[in-house]
Short mmCIF file of C-alpha atoms and ligand atoms in Angstrom, two decimals:
data_model
loop_
_atom_site.label_atom_id
_atom_site.label_comp_id
_atom_site.label_asym_id
_atom_site.label_seq_id
_atom_site.Cartn_x
_atom_site.Cartn_y
_atom_site.Cartn_z
CA MET N 1 18.43 -86.89 -94.04
CA ASN N 2 17.31 -90.14 -92.41
CA ALA N 3 15.12 -90.07 -89.34
CA PHE N 4 16.48 -91.30 -85.99
CA LEU N 5 15.82 -95.02 -85.48
CA PRO N 6 15.38 -97.04 -82.29
CA GLY N 7 18.78 -98.27 -81.11
CA GLU N 8 20.60 -95.38 -82.77
CA LEU N 9 22.99 -93.07 -80.93
CA VAL N 10 21.89 -89.47 -80.58
CA LEU N 11 23.78 -86.46 -79.22
CA LEU N 12 21.48 -84.34 -77.05
CA THR N 13 22.73 -80.82 -76.38
CA ASP N 14 21.27 -78.24 -74.01
CA THR N 15 21.38 -74.46 -74.12
CA ARG N 16 24.68 -74.46 -72.18
CA ASP N 17 26.34 -76.58 -74.88
CA ARG N 18 26.45 -79.62 -72.60
CA MET N 19 26.34 -82.82 -74.66
CA TYR N 20 24.97 -86.23 -73.79
CA LEU N 21 25.36 -89.37 -75.87
CA VAL N 22 22.19 -91.44 -75.62
CA GLU N 23 21.12 -94.74 -77.19
CA LEU N 24 17.51 -94.39 -78.31
CA ALA N 25 15.14 -97.01 -76.89
CA PRO N 26 11.36 -97.04 -77.41
CA GLY N 27 9.82 -96.04 -74.08
CA GLY N 28 13.20 -94.77 -72.79
CA GLN N 29 13.66 -91.46 -71.00
CA PHE N 30 16.43 -88.87 -70.85
CA HIS N 31 16.47 -87.16 -67.46
CA THR N 32 17.70 -83.61 -66.93
CA HIS N 33 17.64 -81.20 -63.95
CA ASN N 34 14.74 -79.63 -65.73
CA GLY N 35 12.44 -82.50 -66.59
CA VAL N 36 12.38 -85.53 -68.84
CA LEU N 37 12.62 -86.02 -72.60
CA ALA N 38 11.04 -89.21 -73.98
CA HIS N 39 13.23 -91.09 -76.46
CA ASP N 40 10.05 -91.55 -78.51
CA ALA N 41 10.03 -87.79 -79.06
CA VAL N 42 13.37 -88.15 -80.87
CA ILE N 43 12.76 -91.44 -82.74
CA GLY N 44 11.41 -90.69 -86.20
CA ARG N 45 12.64 -87.07 -86.18
CA HIS N 46 15.55 -85.63 -88.18
CA ALA N 47 18.99 -84.57 -86.90
CA GLY N 48 18.89 -81.00 -85.66
CA VAL N 49 15.34 -81.20 -84.35
CA VAL N 50 14.64 -78.93 -81.35
CA LEU N 51 12.65 -80.51 -78.51
CA TYR N 52 11.61 -79.55 -74.97
CA THR N 53 11.77 -81.57 -71.75
CA SER N 54 8.70 -81.87 -69.49
CA GLY N 55 10.20 -78.92 -67.55
CA GLY N 56 10.54 -76.75 -70.65
CA ALA N 57 14.32 -77.12 -71.16
CA ARG N 58 15.38 -76.81 -74.78
CA ILE N 59 17.26 -79.81 -76.21
CA THR N 60 18.63 -80.19 -79.74
CA ALA N 61 19.15 -83.71 -81.09
CA PHE N 62 22.12 -84.31 -83.39
CA ARG N 63 23.77 -87.32 -84.96
CA PRO N 64 27.09 -87.75 -83.16
CA ARG N 65 30.15 -87.18 -85.29
CA LEU N 66 32.94 -89.71 -84.89
CA ALA N 67 34.81 -86.99 -82.92
CA ASP N 68 31.82 -86.62 -80.54
CA PHE N 69 31.59 -90.37 -80.04
CA VAL N 70 35.31 -90.74 -79.33
CA ARG N 71 35.16 -87.96 -76.73
CA LYS N 72 32.14 -89.50 -75.01
CA MET N 73 32.78 -93.25 -75.33
CA PRO N 74 34.07 -95.32 -72.38
CA ARG N 75 37.87 -95.32 -72.39
CA ALA N 76 40.02 -98.32 -71.58
CA ALA N 77 43.18 -96.48 -72.61
CA THR N 78 43.88 -92.87 -73.54
CA VAL N 79 42.41 -92.18 -76.96
CA LEU N 80 44.09 -90.26 -79.73
CA TYR N 81 42.53 -86.79 -79.83
CA PRO N 82 40.60 -85.88 -82.98
CA LYS N 83 43.14 -83.11 -83.68
CA ASP N 84 45.84 -85.81 -83.99
CA VAL N 85 43.65 -88.36 -85.78
CA GLY N 86 43.19 -86.09 -88.83
CA PRO N 87 46.94 -85.71 -89.45
CA VAL N 88 47.49 -89.46 -88.93
CA LEU N 89 45.09 -90.06 -91.83
CA VAL N 90 46.38 -87.27 -94.06
CA TYR N 91 50.15 -87.50 -93.51
CA GLY N 92 49.85 -91.29 -93.39
CA ASP N 93 47.96 -91.06 -96.69
CA ILE N 94 45.40 -93.56 -95.45
CA GLY N 95 42.60 -93.85 -97.98
CA PRO N 96 40.16 -96.21 -99.68
CA GLY N 97 41.57 -99.68 -100.31
CA CYS N 98 44.56 -99.38 -97.93
CA THR N 99 45.60 -102.27 -95.73
CA VAL N 100 46.51 -100.84 -92.32
CA VAL N 101 48.12 -102.56 -89.37
CA GLU N 102 47.42 -100.67 -86.16
CA ALA N 103 48.68 -101.19 -82.59
CA GLY N 104 47.57 -100.94 -79.86
CA THR N 105 43.85 -100.92 -80.37
CA GLY N 106 43.40 -99.20 -76.99
CA SER N 107 39.83 -97.93 -76.76
CA GLY N 108 39.24 -98.32 -80.50
CA GLY N 109 38.97 -94.60 -81.24
CA LEU N 110 41.66 -94.50 -83.91
CA THR N 111 40.47 -97.87 -85.26
CA LEU N 112 37.09 -96.30 -86.07
CA ALA N 113 38.76 -93.47 -87.98
CA LEU N 114 41.01 -95.91 -89.86
CA LEU N 115 38.00 -98.04 -90.84
CA ARG N 116 36.23 -94.99 -92.17
CA ALA N 117 39.29 -93.92 -94.15
CA VAL N 118 40.05 -97.30 -95.77
CA GLY N 119 36.39 -97.90 -96.66
CA PRO N 120 34.87 -101.26 -97.57
CA THR N 121 37.65 -102.10 -100.04
CA GLY N 122 40.39 -101.62 -97.44
CA ARG N 123 41.38 -103.60 -94.34
CA VAL N 124 42.35 -102.81 -90.78
CA CYS N 125 44.22 -105.29 -88.64
CA SER N 126 44.46 -103.93 -85.10
CA VAL N 127 46.72 -105.62 -82.54
CA GLU N 128 46.25 -105.18 -78.77
CA ILE N 129 48.26 -106.79 -76.01
CA ARG N 130 45.66 -106.38 -73.23
CA ASP N 131 42.49 -108.46 -73.32
CA ASP N 132 40.50 -105.88 -71.31
CA HIS N 133 41.45 -103.10 -73.74
CA ARG N 134 40.60 -105.23 -76.76
CA ALA N 135 37.20 -106.10 -75.26
CA ALA N 136 36.50 -102.42 -74.51
CA ALA N 137 37.53 -101.41 -78.03
CA GLU N 138 35.26 -104.09 -79.49
CA ARG N 139 32.33 -102.75 -77.46
CA ASN N 140 33.01 -99.18 -78.63
CA ILE N 141 33.34 -100.19 -82.28
CA ARG N 142 30.13 -102.24 -82.16
CA ARG N 143 28.32 -99.38 -80.44
CA PHE N 144 29.32 -96.81 -83.04
CA LEU N 145 29.03 -98.97 -86.16
CA GLY N 146 26.30 -101.34 -84.96
CA GLU N 147 28.53 -104.35 -85.70
CA LEU N 148 32.16 -105.38 -86.13
CA PRO N 149 32.86 -104.76 -89.82
CA ALA N 150 34.07 -107.70 -91.90
CA ASN N 151 37.20 -105.78 -92.96
CA LEU N 152 38.40 -105.38 -89.35
CA GLU N 153 40.52 -107.97 -87.61
CA LEU N 154 41.09 -107.49 -83.88
CA VAL N 155 44.20 -109.45 -82.97
CA ALA N 156 45.33 -110.40 -79.46
CA GLY N 157 49.01 -110.10 -78.56
CA ASP N 158 52.22 -108.15 -78.95
CA VAL N 159 52.43 -106.35 -82.29
CA GLY N 160 56.15 -107.19 -82.47
CA ALA N 161 55.31 -110.89 -82.59
CA HIS N 162 52.61 -110.44 -85.24
CA LEU N 163 54.36 -108.09 -87.67
CA ALA N 164 56.55 -110.86 -89.06
CA SER N 165 53.50 -112.54 -90.59
CA LEU N 166 51.76 -109.36 -91.79
CA ARG N 167 51.92 -107.22 -94.92
CA ALA N 168 50.64 -103.65 -94.84
CA ASP N 169 50.42 -100.46 -96.85
CA ARG N 170 50.45 -98.46 -93.61
CA ILE N 171 51.58 -99.16 -90.06
CA VAL N 172 50.08 -96.94 -87.38
CA LEU N 173 51.45 -97.25 -83.86
CA ASP N 174 50.06 -95.64 -80.72
CA LEU N 175 51.93 -97.56 -78.02
CA PRO N 176 54.76 -96.79 -75.59
CA GLU N 177 57.75 -98.29 -77.51
CA PRO N 178 57.18 -98.05 -81.26
CA TRP N 179 60.95 -98.11 -81.83
CA SER N 180 61.08 -101.76 -80.76
CA VAL N 181 59.25 -102.77 -83.96
CA ALA N 182 61.06 -100.53 -86.47
CA ASP N 183 62.80 -103.48 -88.17
CA ALA N 184 59.78 -105.79 -88.17
CA ALA N 185 57.57 -102.98 -89.51
CA ALA N 186 60.00 -102.42 -92.40
CA GLU N 187 59.55 -106.09 -93.40
CA ALA N 188 55.75 -105.71 -93.25
CA LEU N 189 55.91 -102.52 -95.34
CA ALA N 190 58.37 -103.94 -97.89
CA GLY N 191 57.23 -103.03 -101.39
CA GLY N 192 56.35 -99.49 -100.34
CA GLY N 193 54.34 -98.03 -97.54
CA LEU N 194 54.29 -95.61 -94.65
CA TRP N 195 55.00 -95.67 -90.93
CA VAL N 196 53.04 -93.39 -88.58
CA SER N 197 53.71 -93.42 -84.85
CA TYR N 198 52.45 -91.31 -81.99
CA VAL N 199 54.21 -90.88 -78.65
CA PRO N 200 53.65 -88.34 -75.87
CA THR N 201 57.22 -87.55 -74.77
CA VAL N 202 60.46 -86.22 -76.26
CA PRO N 203 62.68 -89.17 -75.20
CA GLN N 204 60.23 -91.50 -76.97
CA VAL N 205 60.55 -89.39 -80.14
CA GLY N 206 64.34 -89.65 -79.90
CA GLU N 207 64.25 -93.44 -79.52
CA THR N 208 61.76 -93.78 -82.38
CA VAL N 209 63.61 -91.64 -84.91
CA THR N 210 66.98 -93.19 -84.06
CA ALA N 211 65.53 -96.69 -84.51
CA LEU N 212 63.98 -95.73 -87.86
CA ARG N 213 67.34 -94.34 -89.06
CA ARG N 214 69.26 -97.39 -87.82
CA ALA N 215 66.82 -99.73 -89.56
CA GLY N 216 68.13 -98.19 -92.81
CA ARG N 217 64.81 -98.73 -94.58
CA TYR N 218 62.93 -95.51 -93.86
CA ALA N 219 63.26 -92.21 -95.74
CA ASP N 220 61.67 -88.77 -95.25
CA ILE N 221 61.41 -89.23 -91.49
CA GLU N 222 59.43 -86.31 -90.08
CA THR N 223 58.25 -85.52 -86.55
CA PHE N 224 55.68 -82.86 -85.69
CA GLU N 225 52.99 -81.97 -83.20
CA ILE N 226 49.58 -80.44 -83.71
CA LEU N 227 48.47 -77.46 -81.61
CA LEU N 228 44.78 -76.66 -81.76
CA ARG N 229 43.59 -73.37 -80.27
CA THR N 230 39.85 -72.78 -80.11
CA TRP N 231 38.40 -69.26 -80.19
CA HIS N 232 35.74 -67.47 -78.24
CA VAL N 233 33.52 -65.56 -80.68
CA ASP N 234 30.80 -63.48 -79.06
CA GLY N 235 29.87 -60.02 -80.39
CA ARG N 236 33.01 -57.88 -80.27
CA SER N 237 34.71 -60.28 -77.92
CA ILE N 238 36.69 -62.34 -80.40
CA ARG N 239 39.81 -63.89 -78.95
CA PRO N 240 41.47 -67.26 -78.27
CA ASP N 241 39.79 -69.28 -75.52
CA HIS N 242 41.55 -68.98 -72.18
CA ARG N 243 42.04 -72.74 -71.91
CA MET N 244 43.51 -75.12 -74.45
CA ILE N 245 44.93 -78.61 -74.57
CA GLY N 246 48.58 -77.62 -74.40
CA HIS N 247 50.06 -81.01 -75.22
CA THR N 248 49.03 -84.46 -76.40
CA GLY N 249 51.87 -86.06 -78.37
CA PHE N 250 54.22 -86.13 -81.35
CA LEU N 251 53.62 -87.81 -84.68
CA THR N 252 56.46 -89.38 -86.63
CA VAL N 253 55.88 -90.27 -90.26
CA ALA N 254 58.33 -92.13 -92.51
CA ARG N 255 58.30 -93.79 -95.92
CA PHE N 256 59.61 -97.28 -96.57
CA ALA N 257 62.70 -97.33 -98.83
CA ASP N 258 64.67 -100.39 -99.98
CA ASP N 259 67.89 -98.85 -98.73
CA ALA N 260 68.01 -95.56 -96.83
CA ARG N 261 71.30 -96.19 -95.01
CA LEU N 262 73.25 -93.58 -96.92
CA ALA N 263 70.57 -90.91 -96.45
CA ASN N 264 70.42 -91.54 -92.71
CA ALA N 265 74.14 -92.06 -92.09
CA SER N 266 75.11 -88.45 -91.39
CA ARG N 267 72.17 -87.99 -89.01
CA LEU N 268 73.05 -91.17 -87.16
CA ALA N 269 76.64 -89.99 -86.80
CA ALA N 270 75.34 -86.71 -85.37
CA ASP N 271 73.04 -88.63 -82.97
CA GLY N 272 76.16 -90.47 -81.76
C1 LIG M 301 47.33 -95.21 -75.90
S1 LIG M 301 46.55 -96.71 -76.17
C2 LIG M 301 45.99 -96.64 -77.84
C3 LIG M 301 44.73 -95.81 -77.97
C4 LIG M 301 44.10 -95.86 -79.34
N1 LIG M 301 44.95 -95.28 -80.36
C5 LIG M 301 42.75 -95.15 -79.33
O1 LIG M 301 42.63 -94.11 -80.01
O2 LIG M 301 41.82 -95.63 -78.69
C6 LIG M 301 47.94 -97.79 -76.28
C7 LIG M 301 47.53 -99.27 -76.32
O3 LIG M 301 48.64 -100.03 -76.78
C8 LIG M 301 48.63 -101.26 -76.12
N2 LIG M 301 49.97 -101.84 -76.27
C9 LIG M 301 51.10 -101.48 -75.61
N3 LIG M 301 52.15 -102.20 -76.07
C10 LIG M 301 51.68 -103.02 -77.04
C11 LIG M 301 52.27 -104.00 -77.89
N4 LIG M 301 53.59 -104.26 -77.84
N5 LIG M 301 51.50 -104.65 -78.79
C12 LIG M 301 50.15 -104.38 -78.86
N6 LIG M 301 49.53 -103.47 -78.06
C13 LIG M 301 50.28 -102.79 -77.18
C14 LIG M 301 48.19 -100.91 -74.70
O4 LIG M 301 47.68 -102.01 -73.99
C15 LIG M 301 47.13 -99.83 -74.96
O5 LIG M 301 45.85 -100.37 -75.03
#
């Protein structure tokens, strides 16, 4: 494995599993309650190296995973939790070579995962209505990747206004009213493709699914949520942790179809 380089991000963890994301600078120092660790002690070493502060505190240096970075990075808007990001990629079938339109960019957490999934042969076009959020996302993406990749386009504005001029294999929406772009997204996905949206509340799910059915161009519309329960494993004490994240949001996934009116008609009648 490559040695840590100056300018690289490192995840420093202590014996209480506290984690700190630090950018390595020659001559820099990491201060703890129990002494100082010189960045130079980390630079040139491998991930997983165990080091000690001037006060004797044990620190392990790791390379941050994308999930670590997203948890620790500055947030302009609420980020999609890693437990939800995985299913977005898998159920959205987002892989190498895909062209993805995302909105809103928010803090850029999901954008990073999309970039990783599509790889250098794919493309991500991420639309964000707020300038401050777009700027924050850009900073986060640069910090994690070292640069803005050439296959990422950060677009300013309302995704509804931009979709008309876009073509995509996948549309991924993490914004308050995804239903308002159901028709425009169908145009962008024409020729085959998938819709993935994420909303935190039940009324938003209702609006989204009804709009997808009314659009008449989405089939296999599915909504689900992901519950992640971590476990405490210590000797004979093996049980679920007392605390968990009880709720984040609901994912809705749908496939583009030339004409899905018949398939959706009975459901729409039942919706009233
Ligand atoms: C919850 S955040 C997205 C977080 C992002 N998925 C992440 O992981 O960092 C929602 C974002 O959508 C943006 N937004 C809301 N409506 C929008 C629209 N119509 N077009 C583009 N962006 C929009 C908001 O400004 C906000 O930054």
